[in-house]
Coordinates of N, CA and C in Angstrom, one line a residue:
M1 N 0.9 -1.2 -0.1 CA 0.2 -0.1 -0.1 C 0.6 1.4 0.1
K2 N 0.6 2.1 -1.1 CA 1.2 3.6 -0.9 C 0.8 4.4 0.4
R3 N 1.6 4.7 0.8 CA 1.6 5.9 2.1 C 1.4 7.3 1.8
V4 N 2.5 8.1 2.0 CA 2.9 9.5 1.1 C 3.0 9.4 -0.2
I5 N 2.7 10.2 -1.2 CA 2.6 10.5 -2.3 C 3.6 11.5 -2.9
A6 N 2.8 12.6 -1.9 CA 3.5 14.3 -2.2 C 3.5 14.9 -0.9
I7 N 4.2 16.1 -1.1 CA 4.2 17.1 0.1 C 2.9 17.8 -0.6
G8 N 1.9 18.0 0.6 CA 0.6 18.2 0.2 C 0.5 20.0 0.6
G9 N 1.2 20.4 1.5 CA 1.4 21.7 2.1 C 2.3 22.2 3.0
I10 N 2.8 23.1 2.7 CA 4.0 23.8 3.9 C 3.1 24.9 4.7
F11 N 2.7 24.8 5.9 CA 1.9 25.9 6.8 C 2.9 26.2 7.9
F12 N 3.1 27.7 8.2 CA 3.8 28.0 9.2 C 3.1 29.3 9.6
K13 N 3.6 29.5 11.3 CA 3.1 30.7 11.7 C 3.7 31.7 11.3
C14 N 3.1 33.1 11.6 CA 3.9 34.5 11.2 C 2.8 35.3 11.8
K15 N 3.4 36.6 12.2 CA 2.9 37.8 12.7 C 1.5 38.4 11.8
D16 N 2.1 38.1 10.6 CA 1.0 39.4 9.6 C 1.3 38.1 8.5
P17 N 0.1 37.3 8.3 CA 0.2 36.6 7.1 C -0.3 37.2 5.6
E18 N -0.9 38.4 5.8 CA -1.1 39.6 4.9 C 0.1 39.8 4.4
Q19 N 0.9 40.6 4.8 CA 2.3 41.2 4.6 C 3.1 40.0 4.0
V20 N 3.3 38.8 4.9 CA 4.0 37.4 4.4 C 3.8 37.1 2.8
N21 N 2.2 37.3 2.5 CA 1.7 36.9 1.1 C 2.0 37.9 0.3
E22 N 2.1 39.2 0.4 CA 2.6 40.4 -0.2 C 4.3 40.4 -0.6
W23 N 4.9 40.1 0.4 CA 6.5 40.3 0.6 C 6.9 38.7 -0.2
Y24 N 6.2 37.8 -0.3 CA 6.9 36.9 -1.2 C 6.1 36.7 -2.9
K25 N 5.2 37.6 -2.6 CA 4.5 37.9 -3.9 C 5.4 38.7 -4.8
T26 N 5.6 40.0 -4.4 CA 6.5 41.1 -4.8 C 7.9 40.8 -5.1
H27 N 8.4 39.9 -4.4 CA 10.2 39.6 -4.1 C 10.2 38.5 -4.6
L28 N 9.5 37.4 -4.6 CA 9.8 35.8 -5.1 C 8.5 35.5 -6.2
G29 N 7.7 36.2 -6.3 CA 6.9 36.1 -7.7 C 5.9 34.8 -7.4
L30 N 5.6 34.6 -5.9 CA 4.8 33.6 -5.7 C 3.1 34.2 -5.9
P31 N 2.7 33.1 -6.6 CA 1.2 33.5 -7.1 C 0.3 33.3 -5.7
T32 N 0.3 34.3 -4.9 CA -0.4 34.0 -3.5 C -2.1 34.5 -3.7
S33 N -2.6 34.1 -2.6 CA -4.1 34.8 -2.4 C -4.0 34.7 -1.2
P34 N -5.1 35.3 -0.4 CA -5.1 34.9 0.9 C -5.0 34.0 1.7
Y35 N -4.9 32.9 1.0 CA -4.7 31.4 1.8 C -3.0 31.0 1.4
G36 N -2.6 31.8 0.7 CA -1.1 31.7 0.6 C -0.8 31.2 -1.2
A37 N 0.0 30.3 -1.4 CA 0.0 30.0 -2.8 C 0.0 28.5 -3.3
K38 N -0.6 28.2 -4.3 CA -1.2 26.5 -4.8 C 0.4 26.6 -6.1
F39 N 0.7 25.6 -5.9 CA 1.7 25.0 -6.7 C 1.0 23.9 -7.2
D40 N 0.7 23.7 -8.9 CA 0.3 22.7 -9.6 C 1.2 21.8 -9.9
W41 N 1.2 20.5 -9.8 CA 2.3 19.5 -10.7 C 1.4 18.3 -11.2
K42 N 2.4 17.3 -11.8 CA 2.2 16.6 -12.3 C 2.9 15.2 -12.0
D43 N 2.2 13.9 -11.6 CA 3.4 12.8 -11.3 C 4.0 12.3 -12.6
E44 N 5.3 12.3 -13.0 CA 5.6 11.9 -14.2 C 5.1 10.2 -15.0
E45 N 5.1 9.4 -13.7 CA 4.7 7.7 -14.1 C 3.6 7.8 -14.0
S46 N 2.4 8.4 -13.5 CA 1.1 8.2 -13.7 C 0.1 9.1 -14.5
D47 N 0.8 10.5 -14.6 CA 0.1 11.6 -15.3 C -0.7 12.3 -14.2
K48 N -0.9 11.6 -13.0 CA -2.0 12.1 -12.0 C -1.4 14.0 -11.7
K49 N -2.6 14.5 -11.7 CA -2.4 16.1 -11.0 C -2.7 15.9 -9.8
G50 N -2.0 17.2 -9.3 CA -1.7 17.1 -7.8 C -1.5 18.8 -7.6
Y51 N -1.2 19.2 -6.4 CA -0.8 20.5 -5.9 C -0.5 20.5 -4.4
T52 N 0.6 21.4 -4.2 CA 1.0 21.7 -3.0 C 0.7 23.1 -2.7
L53 N 0.4 23.2 -1.2 CA 0.1 24.6 -0.7 C 1.3 25.3 0.2
W54 N 1.6 26.4 -0.1 CA 2.1 27.0 0.6 C 1.3 28.3 1.5
S55 N 1.4 28.1 3.0 CA 0.5 28.9 3.3 C 0.7 29.6 4.9
P56 N 1.1 30.9 5.1 CA 1.4 31.3 6.2 C 0.0 31.4 7.2
F57 N 0.1 31.0 8.2 CA -1.0 31.4 9.4 C -0.7 32.3 10.7
K58 N -1.6 32.9 11.2 CA -1.5 33.7 12.5 C -0.3 33.3 13.4
E59 N 0.1 33.9 13.8 CA 1.1 33.1 15.2 C 0.2 32.6 15.8
S60 N -1.0 33.3 16.3 CA -2.0 32.9 17.3 C -3.0 31.6 17.0
T61 N -3.0 31.0 15.9 CA -3.7 30.1 15.4 C -3.5 28.8 16.0
Q62 N -4.4 28.2 16.5 CA -4.5 27.0 17.3 C -4.8 25.3 16.4
Y63 N -4.6 25.8 15.1 CA -4.7 24.8 14.0 C -3.8 23.6 14.2
F64 N -2.4 24.2 14.8 CA -1.3 23.2 15.0 C -1.1 22.8 16.2
E65 N -2.1 22.7 16.9 CA -1.9 22.1 18.6 C -2.5 20.8 18.3
P66 N -1.9 20.1 19.0 CA -1.1 19.9 20.2 C 0.5 20.3 19.8
S67 N 0.7 20.5 18.7 CA 2.3 20.7 18.4 C 2.7 22.2 19.0
P68 N 3.9 22.2 19.7 CA 4.1 23.9 19.9 C 5.0 24.5 18.7
K69 N 5.3 23.6 17.6 CA 6.2 24.2 16.7 C 5.4 25.0 15.8
E70 N 6.4 25.8 15.1 CA 5.8 27.2 14.4 C 5.4 26.5 12.8
F71 N 5.4 25.3 12.5 CA 5.2 24.7 11.3 C 4.2 23.5 11.3
M72 N 3.7 23.0 10.0 CA 2.9 21.9 9.9 C 3.0 21.7 8.5
I73 N 3.3 20.2 8.1 CA 3.7 19.8 6.9 C 2.3 19.0 6.7
N74 N 1.6 19.2 5.6 CA 0.6 18.2 5.0 C 1.2 17.5 3.9
Y75 N 0.8 15.8 4.0 CA 1.2 15.0 3.0 C -0.1 14.8 2.1
H76 N -0.3 14.3 0.7 CA -0.8 13.7 0.1 C -0.6 12.3 0.2
V77 N -1.8 11.7 0.3 CA -1.8 9.9 0.4 C -2.6 9.8 -0.5
E78 N -3.0 8.3 -0.6 CA -3.9 7.2 -1.2 C -4.7 6.4 -0.1
N79 N -5.7 6.5 -0.1 CA -6.7 5.6 0.7 C -6.5 5.7 2.2
I80 N -6.7 6.7 2.5 CA -6.7 7.3 4.0 C -7.0 6.5 5.1
E81 N -8.4 6.2 4.7 CA -9.0 5.2 5.8 C -8.3 4.1 6.2
A82 N -7.5 3.1 5.2 CA -6.6 2.2 5.0 C -5.3 2.5 5.9
L83 N -5.1 3.8 5.3 CA -3.5 4.2 6.0 C -3.8 4.6 7.5
V84 N -4.7 4.9 8.0 CA -5.3 5.4 9.2 C -5.0 3.9 10.2
E85 N -5.9 3.0 9.4 CA -6.3 1.6 10.4 C -4.5 1.0 10.7
E86 N -3.8 1.3 9.5 CA -2.3 0.7 9.6 C -1.3 1.5 10.9
L87 N -1.6 2.7 10.3 CA -0.9 3.8 11.5 C -1.2 3.5 13.0
K88 N -2.6 3.2 13.4 CA -3.2 2.7 14.5 C -2.4 1.6 15.0
K89 N -2.4 0.5 14.1 CA -1.7 -0.9 14.4 C -0.2 -0.6 14.8
E90 N 0.3 0.2 14.2 CA 1.7 0.5 14.4 C 1.9 1.7 15.7
G91 N 0.7 2.0 16.2 CA 1.3 2.6 17.6 C 1.2 4.0 17.2
V92 N 1.1 4.8 16.0 CA 1.0 6.0 15.7 C -0.1 6.7 16.3
T93 N -0.2 8.0 16.8 CA -0.9 8.9 17.7 C -1.6 9.5 16.6
I94 N -2.8 8.8 16.5 CA -3.9 9.8 15.6 C -4.7 10.5 16.5
L95 N -4.7 11.9 16.3 CA -5.6 13.0 16.8 C -7.0 13.3 16.6
D96 N -7.4 12.5 15.8 CA -8.8 13.2 15.0 C -9.3 12.0 14.4
E97 N -10.6 12.1 13.9 CA -10.9 11.2 13.0 C -10.9 11.7 11.9
V98 N -11.1 10.9 10.7 CA -10.9 11.2 9.3 C -12.2 12.2 8.9
A99 N -11.9 13.5 8.5 CA -12.8 14.2 8.1 C -13.2 14.6 6.5
T100 N -14.2 14.4 5.9 CA -14.5 14.4 4.7 C -15.2 16.0 4.6
Y101 N -14.7 16.4 3.3 CA -15.1 17.6 2.8 C -15.3 17.4 1.3
E102 N -16.0 18.4 0.5 CA -16.1 18.1 -0.9 C -14.7 18.1 -1.8
Y103 N -13.6 18.7 -1.2 CA -12.3 18.8 -1.6 C -11.3 17.7 -1.2
G104 N -11.8 16.9 -0.4 CA -11.0 15.4 -0.1 C -11.1 15.6 1.5
K105 N -10.2 14.4 2.4 CA -10.5 13.9 3.4 C -9.0 13.9 4.1
F106 N -9.0 14.5 5.6 CA -8.2 14.9 6.1 C -8.1 14.4 7.7
V107 N -6.8 14.0 8.1 CA -6.7 13.5 9.4 C -5.2 14.1 10.1
H108 N -5.5 14.0 11.2 CA -4.0 14.7 11.9 C -3.6 13.7 12.8
I109 N -2.0 13.3 12.7 CA -1.6 12.6 13.5 C -0.4 13.5 14.1
L110 N 0.3 12.9 14.7 CA 2.0 13.4 15.9 C 3.1 12.3 15.4
D111 N 4.3 13.1 15.1 CA 5.2 12.3 14.8 C 6.0 11.9 16.3
P112 N 7.1 11.1 16.5 CA 7.7 11.1 17.6 C 8.2 11.9 18.2
E113 N 8.3 13.3 17.9 CA 8.7 14.4 18.2 C 7.4 15.4 18.7
G114 N 6.4 14.9 18.7 CA 5.2 15.8 18.8 C 5.1 16.6 17.7
N115 N 5.5 16.6 16.6 CA 5.1 17.5 15.4 C 3.6 17.1 15.1
K116 N 3.0 18.0 14.7 CA 1.4 17.5 14.1 C 1.6 17.7 12.7
I117 N 1.2 16.3 11.9 CA 1.4 16.3 10.6 C -0.3 16.0 10.1
E118 N -0.6 16.7 8.9 CA -2.1 16.4 8.4 C -1.9 15.8 7.2
L119 N -2.8 14.9 7.2 CA -2.5 13.8 5.8 C -3.8 14.3 5.3
F120 N -3.8 14.1 3.9 CA -4.9 14.8 3.0 C -5.1 13.9 1.8
E121 N -6.1 13.3 1.8 CA -6.5 12.5 0.5 C -7.3 13.4 -0.4
P122 N -7.0 14.0 -1.7 CA -7.7 14.5 -2.4 C -9.0 14.4 -3.0
A123 N -9.9 14.9 -3.2 CA -11.5 14.3 -4.0 C -10.9 13.5 -5.0
G124 N -11.7 12.4 -5.3 CA -11.2 11.8 -6.2 C -10.3 10.8 -6.6
E125 N -9.7 10.5 -5.5 CA -8.3 9.8 -5.4 C -8.8 8.5 -5.5

């Protein structure tokens, strides 16, 4: 079973997400929106299309909790429900239930150092 197939997003805390978005747009050419920047890609073997998000969050966000870190990485996965069952068997800390939205499914886990990780299966996978 495949597990992680791509980096889905890089999320980090900052004092002023709007200012950070504008700086990266102006100086590095990132195609920013209020949610950050989206980078489309295509897998060379399967021609499957995907994307990676780059997104600054307000430093006061609680979205990264229980991790005290200033960042969180989102990974694209295939068959999130089966992966969660395997991770449970392996003793990985699962923080919540799989949540389903029109654009995909999410679940959060912790690595051995307490970093919160977001797993994402895009809709239609």
